[in-house]
């Protein structure tokens, strides 16, 4: 029982990661053993990220004593820790991030320790001899295996080797996964899906396809395989199955002159003719990648303009990647000869590094010309200004660069699982554009023995003081917000005598947040995100071992949304006018647009950012210099799904999910919000409805009538006696089932019978029900296995919304446990009355439809009369006992009846929708992954 409970808790905690990375990757991380050598900023960031992603065993090695300057980049080192070993200080604090992991402090860095690891990460030091030795050791590992015949053999089993160097405003990362590494999913993107339009009958059958509604019209990857499903016709064994649907995936091949959006398969002449329908789904092929050793890559890293290893990271085509590489080799040569790193801002040390870099570049040139085919050594002409700038701050670790390094390196650890394409050798980053020009006076950059020495050595002490006196507004304190709070505290932002940071976030902490939002611990679950984040940065308290990140950070927290409803208090005009800038860490587009608009109004700079899976964006927005956020382009979320597709012809699981999410709001969110607004402002609501119902504008009359009717229907349940209210909720849920799965489909069949034809300009264009339009089946309650789940879930959610039963508390995993079964559903259905079918209308914006359909009497006079009747009832309703709350959609709670796969709750109806519309469905975990895009969190890439 204990193991089952722990497994359930882990599944809930890592639910979003499973959805984004896949259960296979999460399992790999839980079994992985990672060693991190060096625990300055980049090291502790890597360790933090690895633990948050579920790495099961983490070893730490850094016996060096903590220095005061370490506090500028390592958030787990406090003032009282100075002089203590870094690994001993950080280990218990890192353990809190993942109590299920083993966090171990290594006594020595030796071969036994390294040989036991899956991946080794070095983040401190540039000792060439030591790094090359450990890299060769990792590459040479083998293991003994026994095959199915009992034959013993020795196979290569390299240990992944990652090295990161933070050198002021530059960063270098090296990755080596061995001579043969299998990458099973090169990009991590969802498999491409296309609709079959036709399949020819010939020696090399030509398949023509179309892009489904709502998906981007990109070309399918040609190195993948493609499997068929739901194809009607094309039966026969010629291609290896009983029909095309049973065949193994086909490669993407084509002939010269083939039309666009097509590819070739095998001999289809003996198959039965293609009749219609069908999906093509990508099957990704594993790739074998060959990495080269550190010693080889130091000489031949590749070129930023080629495909031989060194990726382009500076898209100004300046070639800074090669300059940084030369600077790194010069730095290693300096360290080898001087047994130390260059002193910050020491011009003589910088000249020595530059001289070593020039010697390296000249040697590479000789090597390339002295060999017959060229040694492919780095071909670079040294830019003295770049390499000198690199050398001046090679010993400096800036906190923002360390944070970036920790994110990239931790992701390279994840890639060890075979998910995503790793860095092939070196990747160099240069952020030299941020360096002041001219640089601050040398006295302004001189060290003072405090936590800001590294930052001041680059930007000057006056700049640090300016950061400290900023008045900044952080909107949101989730995953990104936690990182911003940490970054601000470590860099001294808002930590000066005049500084102030305001954090706004209305959300509370959930268990699944703990894998991404590192400022929160399990004891914080249920608390305000804003208050908990501020406390962890300034005064963590006794329930955590973490020290304050910066006691001088001045924080004001508001557990509130930022929007029109909070313009009077607390986010007044005076508040916005007093700000120096705004930083967004939001999870929805509506709030982003509001903050963007407000920043434009008050001429405030905005730092905008967002993430989705492993993708993300950062947009610095400056008044009068850049575009606004809204002007900057649309999110990369496909092309949008036409509403008629969602309502009538959903042909992908994405469509079913978006339809189901919309219906969730229709049942459990919008009516309840209308009621709450009416209860708070009854007279103004009635006056507004009355005015619109008496309007001469038909649109006003019809919308007001619909609002009044829906408001009355909701209040009819909310004001019913408590002993009757739950049965009314059950009946409304039963009615909703028949409305969604019977009535709407019957309307569609009435408008377009099975033999309906498409007529255009008097010509018959073929059957209406073809391609992605499948003839649907109206449901009868009880004829599908998942129907009872919908009724149980909808009844419970609506009953909570209407105050008919106690509402679920956070963490209550036994909520309504006795009523999550078919027996309860049967009792509910037995007490309900099957609603009569009343014919309705079907949208006439359907592709291929040119027929005019008769519609019921829907005149303005009828709408006005119905609205006024509802208005009369509303004016006399007693609102004193109304207890209504909307169901804020939350997909990460296993037991709230919303979406989770473990209980197959109300959004399981999307699979039933696919069945009624004649479509097969994908595994539920795929649906849950896609659901992230259609829930309340819409990300901008």
XYZ file of N, CA and C in Angstrom, residues 444 448 460-470 492 496-497:
48
model
N 35.484 51.835 -10.221
C 34.086 51.442 -10.066
C 33.910 49.930 -10.208
N 35.057 44.611 -3.590
C 34.894 45.090 -2.214
C 34.726 43.932 -1.231
N 30.186 47.566 -13.168
C 30.474 48.690 -12.296
C 29.569 48.738 -11.082
N 30.101 49.289 -9.997
C 29.357 49.353 -8.745
C 28.170 50.305 -8.836
N 28.290 51.366 -9.619
C 27.173 52.302 -9.747
C 25.977 51.625 -10.422
N 26.251 50.712 -11.354
C 25.180 49.965 -12.002
C 24.479 49.052 -10.992
N 25.261 48.401 -10.136
C 24.686 47.537 -9.097
C 23.777 48.356 -8.191
N 24.207 49.546 -7.830
C 23.391 50.398 -6.966
C 22.121 50.845 -7.669
N 22.213 51.073 -8.965
C 21.015 51.453 -9.717
C 20.010 50.309 -9.740
N 20.485 49.073 -9.927
C 19.604 47.912 -9.863
C 18.906 47.829 -8.508
N 19.664 48.112 -7.460
C 19.109 48.003 -6.116
C 17.977 48.961 -5.851
N 17.962 50.123 -6.499
C 16.947 51.141 -6.232
C 15.771 51.089 -7.199
N 15.674 50.034 -8.011
C 14.544 49.912 -8.939
C 13.244 49.621 -8.194
N 20.759 41.637 -6.691
C 20.531 42.856 -5.919
C 19.451 43.760 -6.472
N 18.180 47.743 -2.833
C 18.793 48.956 -2.325
C 17.871 49.713 -1.398
N 18.339 50.832 -0.858
C 17.529 51.605 0.101
C 16.232 52.142 -0.488
